[in-house]
Short mmCIF file of C-alpha atoms and ligand atoms in Angstrom, two decimals:
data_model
loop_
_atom_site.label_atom_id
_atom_site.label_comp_id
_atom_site.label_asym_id
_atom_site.label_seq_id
_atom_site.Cartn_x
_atom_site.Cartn_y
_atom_site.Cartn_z
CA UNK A 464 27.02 65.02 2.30
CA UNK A 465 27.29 64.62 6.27
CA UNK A 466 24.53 65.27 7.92
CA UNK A 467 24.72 67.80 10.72
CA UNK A 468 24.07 66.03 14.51
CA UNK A 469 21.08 66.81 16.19
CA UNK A 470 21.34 68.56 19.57
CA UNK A 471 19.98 68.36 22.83
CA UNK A 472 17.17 70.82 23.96
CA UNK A 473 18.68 73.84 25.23
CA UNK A 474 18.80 74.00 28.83
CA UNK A 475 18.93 69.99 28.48
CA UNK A 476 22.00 68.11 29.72
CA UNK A 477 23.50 65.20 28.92
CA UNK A 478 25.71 63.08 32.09
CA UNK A 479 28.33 61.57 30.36
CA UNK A 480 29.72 58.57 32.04
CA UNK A 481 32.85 60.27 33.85
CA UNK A 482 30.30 62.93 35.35
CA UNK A 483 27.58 59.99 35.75
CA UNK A 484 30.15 58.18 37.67
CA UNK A 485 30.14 61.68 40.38
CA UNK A 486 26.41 61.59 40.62
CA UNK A 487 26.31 57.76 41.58
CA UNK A 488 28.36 58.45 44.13
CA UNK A 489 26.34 61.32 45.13
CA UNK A 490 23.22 59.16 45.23
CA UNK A 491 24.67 56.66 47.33
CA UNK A 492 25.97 59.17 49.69
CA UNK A 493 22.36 61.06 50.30
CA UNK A 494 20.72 57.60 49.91
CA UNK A 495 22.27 56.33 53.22
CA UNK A 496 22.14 60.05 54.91
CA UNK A 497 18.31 59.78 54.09
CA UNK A 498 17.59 56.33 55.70
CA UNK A 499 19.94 57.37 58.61
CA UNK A 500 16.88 59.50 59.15
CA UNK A 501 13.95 57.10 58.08
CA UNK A 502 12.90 58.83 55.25
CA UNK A 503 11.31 56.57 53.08
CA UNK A 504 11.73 56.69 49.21
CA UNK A 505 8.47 57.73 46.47
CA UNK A 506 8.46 57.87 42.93
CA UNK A 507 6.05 59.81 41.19
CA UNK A 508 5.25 60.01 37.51
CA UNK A 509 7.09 63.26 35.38
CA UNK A 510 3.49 64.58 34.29
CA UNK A 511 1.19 65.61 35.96
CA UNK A 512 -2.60 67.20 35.95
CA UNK A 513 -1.64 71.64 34.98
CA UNK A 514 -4.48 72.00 37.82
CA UNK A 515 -2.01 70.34 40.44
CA UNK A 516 0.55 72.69 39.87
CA UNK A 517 -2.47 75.22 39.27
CA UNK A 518 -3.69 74.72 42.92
CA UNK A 519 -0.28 74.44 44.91
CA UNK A 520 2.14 76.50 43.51
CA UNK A 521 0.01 79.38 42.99
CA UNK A 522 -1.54 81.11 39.98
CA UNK A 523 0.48 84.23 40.55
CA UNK A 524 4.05 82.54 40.39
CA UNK A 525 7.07 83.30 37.91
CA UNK A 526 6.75 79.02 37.80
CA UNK A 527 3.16 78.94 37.01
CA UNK A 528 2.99 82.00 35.34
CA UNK A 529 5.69 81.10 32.90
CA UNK A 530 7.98 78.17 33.67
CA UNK A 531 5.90 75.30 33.23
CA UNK A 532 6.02 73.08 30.33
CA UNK A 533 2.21 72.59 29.64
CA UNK A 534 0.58 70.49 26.87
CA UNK A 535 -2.53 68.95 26.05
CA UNK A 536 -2.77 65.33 25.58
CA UNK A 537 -3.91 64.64 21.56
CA UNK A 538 -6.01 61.23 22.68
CA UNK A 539 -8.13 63.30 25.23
CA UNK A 540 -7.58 67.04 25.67
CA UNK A 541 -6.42 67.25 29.18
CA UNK A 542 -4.45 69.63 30.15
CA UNK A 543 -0.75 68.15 31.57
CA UNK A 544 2.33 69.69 32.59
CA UNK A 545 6.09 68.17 33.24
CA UNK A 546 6.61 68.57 37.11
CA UNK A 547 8.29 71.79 38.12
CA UNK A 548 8.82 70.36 41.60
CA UNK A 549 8.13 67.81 44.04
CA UNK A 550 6.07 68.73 46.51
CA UNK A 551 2.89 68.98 44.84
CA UNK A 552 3.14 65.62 43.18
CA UNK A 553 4.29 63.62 46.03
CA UNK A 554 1.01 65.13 48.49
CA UNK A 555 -0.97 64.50 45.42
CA UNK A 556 0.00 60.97 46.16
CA UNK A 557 -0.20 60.78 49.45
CA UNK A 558 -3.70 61.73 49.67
CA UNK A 559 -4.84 59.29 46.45
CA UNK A 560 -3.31 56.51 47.93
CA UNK A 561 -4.36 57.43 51.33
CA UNK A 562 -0.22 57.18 53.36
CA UNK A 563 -1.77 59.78 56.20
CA UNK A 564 -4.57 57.53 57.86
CA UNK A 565 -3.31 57.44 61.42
CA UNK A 566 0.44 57.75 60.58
CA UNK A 567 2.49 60.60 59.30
CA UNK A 568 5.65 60.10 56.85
CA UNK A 569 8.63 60.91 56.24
CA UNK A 570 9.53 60.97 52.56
CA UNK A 571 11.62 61.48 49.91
CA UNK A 572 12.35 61.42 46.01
CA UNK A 573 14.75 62.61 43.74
CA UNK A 574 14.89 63.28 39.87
CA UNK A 575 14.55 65.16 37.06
CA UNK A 576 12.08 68.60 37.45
CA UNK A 577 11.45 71.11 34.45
CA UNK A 578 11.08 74.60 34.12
CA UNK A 579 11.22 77.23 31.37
CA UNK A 580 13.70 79.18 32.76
CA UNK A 581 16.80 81.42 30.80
CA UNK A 582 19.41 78.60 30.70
CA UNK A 583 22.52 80.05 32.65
CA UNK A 584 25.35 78.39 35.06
CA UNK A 585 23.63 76.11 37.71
CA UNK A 586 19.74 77.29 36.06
CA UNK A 587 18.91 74.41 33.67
CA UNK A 588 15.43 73.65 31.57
CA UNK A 589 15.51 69.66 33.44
CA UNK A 590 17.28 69.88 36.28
CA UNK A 591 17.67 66.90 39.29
CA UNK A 592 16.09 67.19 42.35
CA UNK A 593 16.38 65.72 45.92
CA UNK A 594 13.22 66.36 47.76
CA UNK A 595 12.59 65.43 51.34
CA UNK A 596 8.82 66.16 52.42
CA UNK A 597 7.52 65.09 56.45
CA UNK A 598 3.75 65.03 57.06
CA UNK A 599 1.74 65.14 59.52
CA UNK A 600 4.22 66.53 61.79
CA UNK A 601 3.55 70.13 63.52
CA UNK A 602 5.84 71.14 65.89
CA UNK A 603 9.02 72.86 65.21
CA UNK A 604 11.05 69.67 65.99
CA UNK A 605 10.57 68.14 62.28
CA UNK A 606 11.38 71.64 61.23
CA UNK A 607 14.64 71.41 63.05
CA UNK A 608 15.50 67.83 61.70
CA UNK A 609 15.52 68.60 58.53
CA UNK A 610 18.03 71.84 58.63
CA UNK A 611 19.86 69.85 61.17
CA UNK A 612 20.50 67.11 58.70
CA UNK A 613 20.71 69.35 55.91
CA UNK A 614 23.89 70.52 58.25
CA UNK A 615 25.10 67.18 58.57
CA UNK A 616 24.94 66.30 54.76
CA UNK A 617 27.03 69.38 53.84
CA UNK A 618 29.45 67.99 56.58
CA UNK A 619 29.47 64.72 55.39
CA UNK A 620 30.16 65.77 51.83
CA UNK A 621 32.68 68.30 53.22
CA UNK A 622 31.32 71.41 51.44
CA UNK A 623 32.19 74.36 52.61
CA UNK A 624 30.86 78.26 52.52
CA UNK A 625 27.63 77.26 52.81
CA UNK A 626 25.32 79.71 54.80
CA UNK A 627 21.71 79.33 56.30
CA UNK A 628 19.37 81.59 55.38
CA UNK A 629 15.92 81.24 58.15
CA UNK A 630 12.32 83.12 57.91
CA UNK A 631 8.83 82.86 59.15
CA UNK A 632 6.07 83.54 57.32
CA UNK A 633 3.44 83.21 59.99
CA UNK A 634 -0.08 82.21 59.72
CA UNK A 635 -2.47 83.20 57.34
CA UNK A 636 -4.34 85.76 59.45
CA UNK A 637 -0.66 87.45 60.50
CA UNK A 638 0.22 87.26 56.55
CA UNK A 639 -3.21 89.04 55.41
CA UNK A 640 -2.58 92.08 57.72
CA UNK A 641 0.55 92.13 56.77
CA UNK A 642 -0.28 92.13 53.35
CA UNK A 643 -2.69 94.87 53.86
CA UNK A 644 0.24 97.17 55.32
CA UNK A 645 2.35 96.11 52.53
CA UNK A 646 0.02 97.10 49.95
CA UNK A 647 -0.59 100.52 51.27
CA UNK A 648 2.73 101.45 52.00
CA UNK A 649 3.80 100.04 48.24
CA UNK A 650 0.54 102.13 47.14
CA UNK A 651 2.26 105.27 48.75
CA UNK A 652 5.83 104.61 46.58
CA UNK A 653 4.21 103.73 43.11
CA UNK A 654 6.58 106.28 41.68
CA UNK A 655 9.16 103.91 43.02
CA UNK A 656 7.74 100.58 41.86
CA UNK A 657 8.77 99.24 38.40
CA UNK A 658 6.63 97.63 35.97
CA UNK A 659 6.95 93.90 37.45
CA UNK A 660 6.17 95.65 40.88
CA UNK A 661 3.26 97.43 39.59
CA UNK A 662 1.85 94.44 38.54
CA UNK A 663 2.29 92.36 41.68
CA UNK A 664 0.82 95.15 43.71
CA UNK A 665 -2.60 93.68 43.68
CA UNK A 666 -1.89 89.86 42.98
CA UNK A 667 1.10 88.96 45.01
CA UNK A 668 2.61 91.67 47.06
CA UNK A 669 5.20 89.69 48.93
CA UNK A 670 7.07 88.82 45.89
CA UNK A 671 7.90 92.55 45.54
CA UNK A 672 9.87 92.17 48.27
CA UNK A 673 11.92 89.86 46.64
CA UNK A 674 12.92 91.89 43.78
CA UNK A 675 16.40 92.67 42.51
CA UNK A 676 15.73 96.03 41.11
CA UNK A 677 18.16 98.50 42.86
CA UNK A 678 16.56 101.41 42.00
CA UNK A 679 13.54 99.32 44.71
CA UNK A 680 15.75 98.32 47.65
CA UNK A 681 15.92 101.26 49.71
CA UNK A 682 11.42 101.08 49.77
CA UNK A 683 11.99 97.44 50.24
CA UNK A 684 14.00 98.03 53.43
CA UNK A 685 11.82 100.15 54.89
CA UNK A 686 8.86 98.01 53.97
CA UNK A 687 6.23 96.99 57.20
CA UNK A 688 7.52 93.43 57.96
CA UNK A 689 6.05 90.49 58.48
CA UNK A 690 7.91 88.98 61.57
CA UNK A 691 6.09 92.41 63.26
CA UNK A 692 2.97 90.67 62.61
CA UNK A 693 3.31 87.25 63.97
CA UNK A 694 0.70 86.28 66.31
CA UNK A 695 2.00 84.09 69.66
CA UNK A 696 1.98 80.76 68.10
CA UNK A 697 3.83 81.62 65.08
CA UNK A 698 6.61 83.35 67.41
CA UNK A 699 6.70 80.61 69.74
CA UNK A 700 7.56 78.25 67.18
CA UNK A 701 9.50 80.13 65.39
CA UNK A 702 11.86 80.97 68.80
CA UNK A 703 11.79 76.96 69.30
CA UNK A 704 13.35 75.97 66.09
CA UNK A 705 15.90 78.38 66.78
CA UNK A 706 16.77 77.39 70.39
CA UNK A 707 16.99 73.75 68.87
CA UNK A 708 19.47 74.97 65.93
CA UNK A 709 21.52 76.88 68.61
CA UNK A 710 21.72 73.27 70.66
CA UNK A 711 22.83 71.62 67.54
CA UNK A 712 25.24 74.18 66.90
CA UNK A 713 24.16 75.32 63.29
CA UNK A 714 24.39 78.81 62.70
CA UNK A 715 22.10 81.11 60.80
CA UNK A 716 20.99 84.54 59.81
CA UNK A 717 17.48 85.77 59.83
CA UNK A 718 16.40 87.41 56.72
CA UNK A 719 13.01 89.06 56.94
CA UNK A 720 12.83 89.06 53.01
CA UNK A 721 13.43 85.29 52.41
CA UNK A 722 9.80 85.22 50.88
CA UNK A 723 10.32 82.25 48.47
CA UNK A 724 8.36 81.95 45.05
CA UNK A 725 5.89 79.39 45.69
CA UNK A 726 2.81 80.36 47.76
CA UNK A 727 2.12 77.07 49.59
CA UNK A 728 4.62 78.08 52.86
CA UNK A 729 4.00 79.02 55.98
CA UNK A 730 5.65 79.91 59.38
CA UNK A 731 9.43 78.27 58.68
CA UNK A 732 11.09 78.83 55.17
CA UNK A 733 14.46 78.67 54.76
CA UNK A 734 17.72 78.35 52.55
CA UNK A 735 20.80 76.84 51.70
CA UNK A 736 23.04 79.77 50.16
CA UNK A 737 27.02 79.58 48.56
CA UNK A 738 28.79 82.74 47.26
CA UNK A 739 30.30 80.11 45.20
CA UNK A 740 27.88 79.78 42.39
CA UNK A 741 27.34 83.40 41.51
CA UNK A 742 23.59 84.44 41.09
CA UNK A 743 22.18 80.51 40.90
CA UNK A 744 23.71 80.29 45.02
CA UNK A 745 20.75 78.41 46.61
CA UNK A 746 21.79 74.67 46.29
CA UNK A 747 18.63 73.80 48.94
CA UNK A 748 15.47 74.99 49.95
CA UNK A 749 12.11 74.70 52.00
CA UNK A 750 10.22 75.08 54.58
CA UNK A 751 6.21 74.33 56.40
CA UNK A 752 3.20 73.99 54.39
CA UNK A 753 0.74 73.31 56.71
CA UNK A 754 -2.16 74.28 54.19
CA UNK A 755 -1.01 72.48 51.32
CA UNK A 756 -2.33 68.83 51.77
CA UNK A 757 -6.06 70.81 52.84
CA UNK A 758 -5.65 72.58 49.49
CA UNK A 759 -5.76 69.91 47.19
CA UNK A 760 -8.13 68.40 48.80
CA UNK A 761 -7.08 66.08 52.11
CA UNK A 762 -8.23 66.58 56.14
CA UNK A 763 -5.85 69.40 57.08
CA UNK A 764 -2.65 68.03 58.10
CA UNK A 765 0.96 70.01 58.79
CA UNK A 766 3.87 69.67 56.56
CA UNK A 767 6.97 70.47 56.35
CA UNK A 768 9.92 69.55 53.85
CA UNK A 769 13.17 71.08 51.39
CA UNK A 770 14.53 70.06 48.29
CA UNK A 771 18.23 70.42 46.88
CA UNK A 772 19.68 70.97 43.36
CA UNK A 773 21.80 68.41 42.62
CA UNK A 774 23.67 70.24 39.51
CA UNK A 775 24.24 73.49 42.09
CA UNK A 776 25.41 70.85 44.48
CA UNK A 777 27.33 69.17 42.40
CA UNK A 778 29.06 71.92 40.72
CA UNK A 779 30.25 73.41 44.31
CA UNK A 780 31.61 70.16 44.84
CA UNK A 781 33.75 70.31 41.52
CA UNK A 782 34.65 73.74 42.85
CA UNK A 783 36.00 71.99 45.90
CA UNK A 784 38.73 70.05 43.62
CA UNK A 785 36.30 66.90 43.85
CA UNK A 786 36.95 64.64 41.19
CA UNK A 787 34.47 61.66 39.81
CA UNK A 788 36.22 58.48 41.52
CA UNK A 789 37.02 55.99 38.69
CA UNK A 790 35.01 53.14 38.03
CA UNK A 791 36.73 50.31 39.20
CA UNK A 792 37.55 47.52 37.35
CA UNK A 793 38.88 43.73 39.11
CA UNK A 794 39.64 41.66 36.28
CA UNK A 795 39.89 42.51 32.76
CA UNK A 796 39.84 39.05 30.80
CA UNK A 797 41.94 38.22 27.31
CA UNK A 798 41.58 35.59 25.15
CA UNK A 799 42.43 34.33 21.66
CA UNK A 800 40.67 31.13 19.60
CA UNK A 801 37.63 29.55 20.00
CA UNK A 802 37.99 27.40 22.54
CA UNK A 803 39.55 30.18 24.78
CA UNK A 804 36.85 32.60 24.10
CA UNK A 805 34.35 29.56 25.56
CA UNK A 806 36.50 29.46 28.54
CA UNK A 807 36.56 32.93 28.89
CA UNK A 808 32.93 33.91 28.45
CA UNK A 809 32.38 31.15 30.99
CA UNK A 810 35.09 32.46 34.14
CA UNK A 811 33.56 35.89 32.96
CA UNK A 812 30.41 34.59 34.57
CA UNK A 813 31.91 32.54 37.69
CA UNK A 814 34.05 35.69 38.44
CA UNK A 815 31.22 38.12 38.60
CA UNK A 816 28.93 35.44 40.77
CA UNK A 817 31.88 36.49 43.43
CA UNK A 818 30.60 39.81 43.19
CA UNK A 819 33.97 41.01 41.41
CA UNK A 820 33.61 43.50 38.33
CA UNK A 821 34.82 42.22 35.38
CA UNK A 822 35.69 43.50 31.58
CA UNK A 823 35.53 40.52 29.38
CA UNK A 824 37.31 41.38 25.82
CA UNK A 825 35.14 42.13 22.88
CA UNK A 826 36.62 42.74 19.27
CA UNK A 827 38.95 39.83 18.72
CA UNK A 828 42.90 41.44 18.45
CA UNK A 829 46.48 39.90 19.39
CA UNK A 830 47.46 39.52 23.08
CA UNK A 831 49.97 42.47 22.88
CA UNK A 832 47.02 45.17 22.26
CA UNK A 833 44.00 43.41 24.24
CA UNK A 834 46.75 43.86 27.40
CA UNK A 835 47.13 47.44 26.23
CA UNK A 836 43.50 47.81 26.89
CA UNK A 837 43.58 45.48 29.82
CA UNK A 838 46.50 48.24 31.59
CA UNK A 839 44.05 51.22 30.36
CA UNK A 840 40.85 49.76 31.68
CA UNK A 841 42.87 49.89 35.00
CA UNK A 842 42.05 46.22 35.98
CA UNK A 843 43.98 45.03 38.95
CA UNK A 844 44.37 41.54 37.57
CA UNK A 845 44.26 40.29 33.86
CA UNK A 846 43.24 36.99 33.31
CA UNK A 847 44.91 35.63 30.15
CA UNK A 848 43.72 32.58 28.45
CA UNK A 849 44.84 30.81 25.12
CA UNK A 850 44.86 27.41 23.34
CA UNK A 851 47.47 26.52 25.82
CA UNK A 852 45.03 27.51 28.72
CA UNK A 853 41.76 26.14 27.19
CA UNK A 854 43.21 23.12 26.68
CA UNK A 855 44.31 22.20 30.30
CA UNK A 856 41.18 24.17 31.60
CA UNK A 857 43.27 26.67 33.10
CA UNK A 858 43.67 30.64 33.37
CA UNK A 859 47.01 32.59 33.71
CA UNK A 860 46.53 35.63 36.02
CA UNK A 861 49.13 38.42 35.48
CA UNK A 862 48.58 40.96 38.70
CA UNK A 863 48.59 44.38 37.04
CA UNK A 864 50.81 46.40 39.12
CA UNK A 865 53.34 43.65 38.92
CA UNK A 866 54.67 40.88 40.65
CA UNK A 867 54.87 36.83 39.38
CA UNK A 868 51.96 35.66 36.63
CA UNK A 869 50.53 32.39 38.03
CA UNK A 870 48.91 29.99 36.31
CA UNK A 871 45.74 28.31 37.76
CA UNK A 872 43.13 25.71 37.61
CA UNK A 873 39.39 27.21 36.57
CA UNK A 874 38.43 25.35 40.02
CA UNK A 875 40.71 27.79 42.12
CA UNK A 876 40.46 30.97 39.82
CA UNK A 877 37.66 32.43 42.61
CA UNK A 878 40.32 32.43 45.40
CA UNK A 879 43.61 32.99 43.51
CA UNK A 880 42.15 36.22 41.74
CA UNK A 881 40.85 37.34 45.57
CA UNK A 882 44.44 36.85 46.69
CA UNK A 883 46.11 38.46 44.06
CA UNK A 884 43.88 41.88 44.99
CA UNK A 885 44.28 41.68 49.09
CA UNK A 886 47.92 41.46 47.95
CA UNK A 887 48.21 45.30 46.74
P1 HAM B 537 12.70 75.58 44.85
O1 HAM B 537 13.34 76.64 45.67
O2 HAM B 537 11.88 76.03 43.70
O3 HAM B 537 11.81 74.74 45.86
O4 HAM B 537 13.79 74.56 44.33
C1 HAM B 537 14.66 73.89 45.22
C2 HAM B 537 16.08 73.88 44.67
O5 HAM B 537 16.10 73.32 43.36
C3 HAM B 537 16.70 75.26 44.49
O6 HAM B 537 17.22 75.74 45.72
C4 HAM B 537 17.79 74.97 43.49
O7 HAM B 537 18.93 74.43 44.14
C5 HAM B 537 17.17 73.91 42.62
N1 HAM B 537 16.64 74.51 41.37
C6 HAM B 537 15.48 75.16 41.20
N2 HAM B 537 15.34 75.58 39.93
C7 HAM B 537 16.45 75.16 39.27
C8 HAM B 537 16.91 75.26 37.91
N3 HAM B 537 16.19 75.85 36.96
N4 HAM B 537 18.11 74.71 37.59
C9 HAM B 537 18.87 74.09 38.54
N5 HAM B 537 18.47 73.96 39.83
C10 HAM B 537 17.29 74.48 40.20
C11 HAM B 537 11.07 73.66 45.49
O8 HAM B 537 11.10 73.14 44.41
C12 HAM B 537 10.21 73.10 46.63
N6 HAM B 537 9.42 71.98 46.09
C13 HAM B 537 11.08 72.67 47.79
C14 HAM B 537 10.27 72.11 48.91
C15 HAM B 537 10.07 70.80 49.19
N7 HAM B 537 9.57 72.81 49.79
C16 HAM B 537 8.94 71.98 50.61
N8 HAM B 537 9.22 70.76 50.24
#
């Protein structure tokens, strides 16, 4: 009786290789754009304290609420949760290990995040983020390097229909009379308000505002807004970033009701939004959180950072006729007997010291089907070796997309393989 295959967890991906192959790539790409901008790599663990998440993301959050992945540890009873995000993690470590004393960072990390979410098109259960977080800077010039290189990437990875979406939440004292105003005029409507509305009336009335219900938009348009609130400072800054994004030449639209669903921003929020991906459109998001690193628990320093989804980002590239490139493969190496298989393990070995990539033959098999496997491997050069070979300490190289086999000594196999390949 066969035994049926166990399965992933929903919401759970596998990358298999050819895909795997597309995110390398990927990596290497953002790698480079990153350091371009010296942004400094941190890795921090998967779990985490529940009271991190607790403290940063908000208690009244669809994540916190119910997204999170919480359990308690059997040896001791605390209470731990697999990260939802970045943010709070990496200014958890920044404070323990103490990076802000006299110098602010730039950082960034990327990997896998998990939330309890309805699995759907470009919304996974572990998903892959790249998160880029600067503090200790307060003025709205970090603000505008990071959309500026956000604008660059996209450029660089020649994605198009991508649109920025720009907000300011203001200060805390704006966003409490504001809130106020909100709450009254939602407390006038409460015929209007559905049950989700209802509920966030009294615990977190700026997320009404970014509810789908259309039987709510037409309240929601008229609602008091916040950018009528913004004391001087707020404005200022805001009106800087944007005379800095106008210099650099990125467009954007203000939307008033970009509120975001974690409560640690501030003044600048923003996002990266494609038509292209139906509802799951924002491939990259962020903004200031100047109170964060005071809230759990540092000297009050500014912040400011995004993160992108690499599967969203990813999939609009595969929209965009990308294809994984193939790996590549220099020398594919045959060989039958003993003493050719010694010979062969052995130039395996000297080949890859040069820094070429080499498949060396596993499984035994006559010449006729390990070159089969040598043309499908897509090898540039095979290097053939029998008795004949082993013997005389010499390898045959046949250049795969033809021309004359050669025959060489082991001592000059380095070079003659290197001219074979600047030969194509
Ligand atoms: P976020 O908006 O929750 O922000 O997530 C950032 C991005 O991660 C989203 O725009 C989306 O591309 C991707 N993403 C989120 N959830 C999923 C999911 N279930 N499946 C696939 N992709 C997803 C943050 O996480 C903040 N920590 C960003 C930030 C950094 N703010 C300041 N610094």
């Amino acid at each position: 009786m066969s035994k049926e295959i166990l399965q992933s967890v929903k919401g759970m991906n596998d990358i298999l290789p050819d895909e795997a192959e597309l995110w390398l790539w990927f990596e290497a790409v953002v790698r480079d754009w990153l350091h371009a901008y010296g942004y400094r790599n941190i890795r921090m663990p998967l779990v985490e304290p529940t009271s991190l998440f607790k403290r940063a993301i908000g208690e009244v959050t669809d994540i916190v609420e119910k997204e999170m992945y919480s359990f308690e540890d059997s040896l001791n009873g605390d209470q731990l949760t697999l990260r939802p995000e970045g943010t709070a993690s990496c200014v958890r470590a920044v404070l323990q290990h103490n990076l802000l004393y006299n110098a602010p960072q730039r950082l960034y990390y990327s990997g896998q995040m998990f939330r309890h979410e309805r699995p759907q098109k470009g919304r996974y259960r572990q998903f892959h983020q790249v998160g880029v977080e600067a503090l200790g800077f307060a003025g709205p010039d970090i603000d505008a390097e990071q959309i500026v290189m956000c604008a660059r990437l996209w450029h660089k990875l020649g994605l198009r229909d991508v649109a920025l979406q720009l907000n300011t939440l203001g200060d805390a004292a704006s966003r409490q009379r504001h809130r106020e105003k909100l709450v009254a005029y939602f407390q006038q409507h409460q015929d209007v308000l559905d049950a989700d509305a209802q509920r966030r009336l009294h615990t977190n009335p700026l997320r009404i505002l970014d509810s789908k219900n259309p039987a709510m938009q037409a309240l929601i348009a008229a609602a008091p807004r916040l950018m009528d609130e913004l004391d001087d400072e707020a404005r200022v800054h805001f009106d800087s970033l944007q005379q800095m994004l106008r210099e650099h030449g990125v467009s954007y639209e203000i939307n008033p009701r970009l509120v975001r669903g974690l409560d640690y921003y501030n003044r600048t929020v923003f996002e990266w939004v494609t038509t292209r991906l139906g509802a799951q459109g924002t491939i990259c998001a962020g903004g200031r959180y100047d109170g964060l690193v005071e809230q759990i628990g540092g000297k009050p320093a500014p912040a400011m950072g995004f993160a992108m989804g690499v599967e969203r980002l990813l999939a609009l590239l595969q929209d965009d006729g990308m294809l994984p490139p193939r790996p590549e493969v220099d020398v594919y190496v045959v060989h039958q007997g003993d003493d050719a298989g010694r010979l062969a393990r052995q130039v395996a070995e000297q080949l890859r010291d040069d820094r070429l990539r080499v498949l060396l033959h596993c499984g035994g098999g006559s010449f006729k089907s390990q070159m089969k496997k040598a043309d499908a491997s897509g090898a540039r050069v095979a290097a053939v070796i029998g008795d004949d070979e082993a013997a005389a300490n010499e390898v045959s190289l046949k250049p795969m997309q033809g021309g004359e086999q050669v025959r060489v000594n082991v001592s000059s196999l380095v070079a003659a393989v290197n001219q074979i390949i600047k030969q194509e």
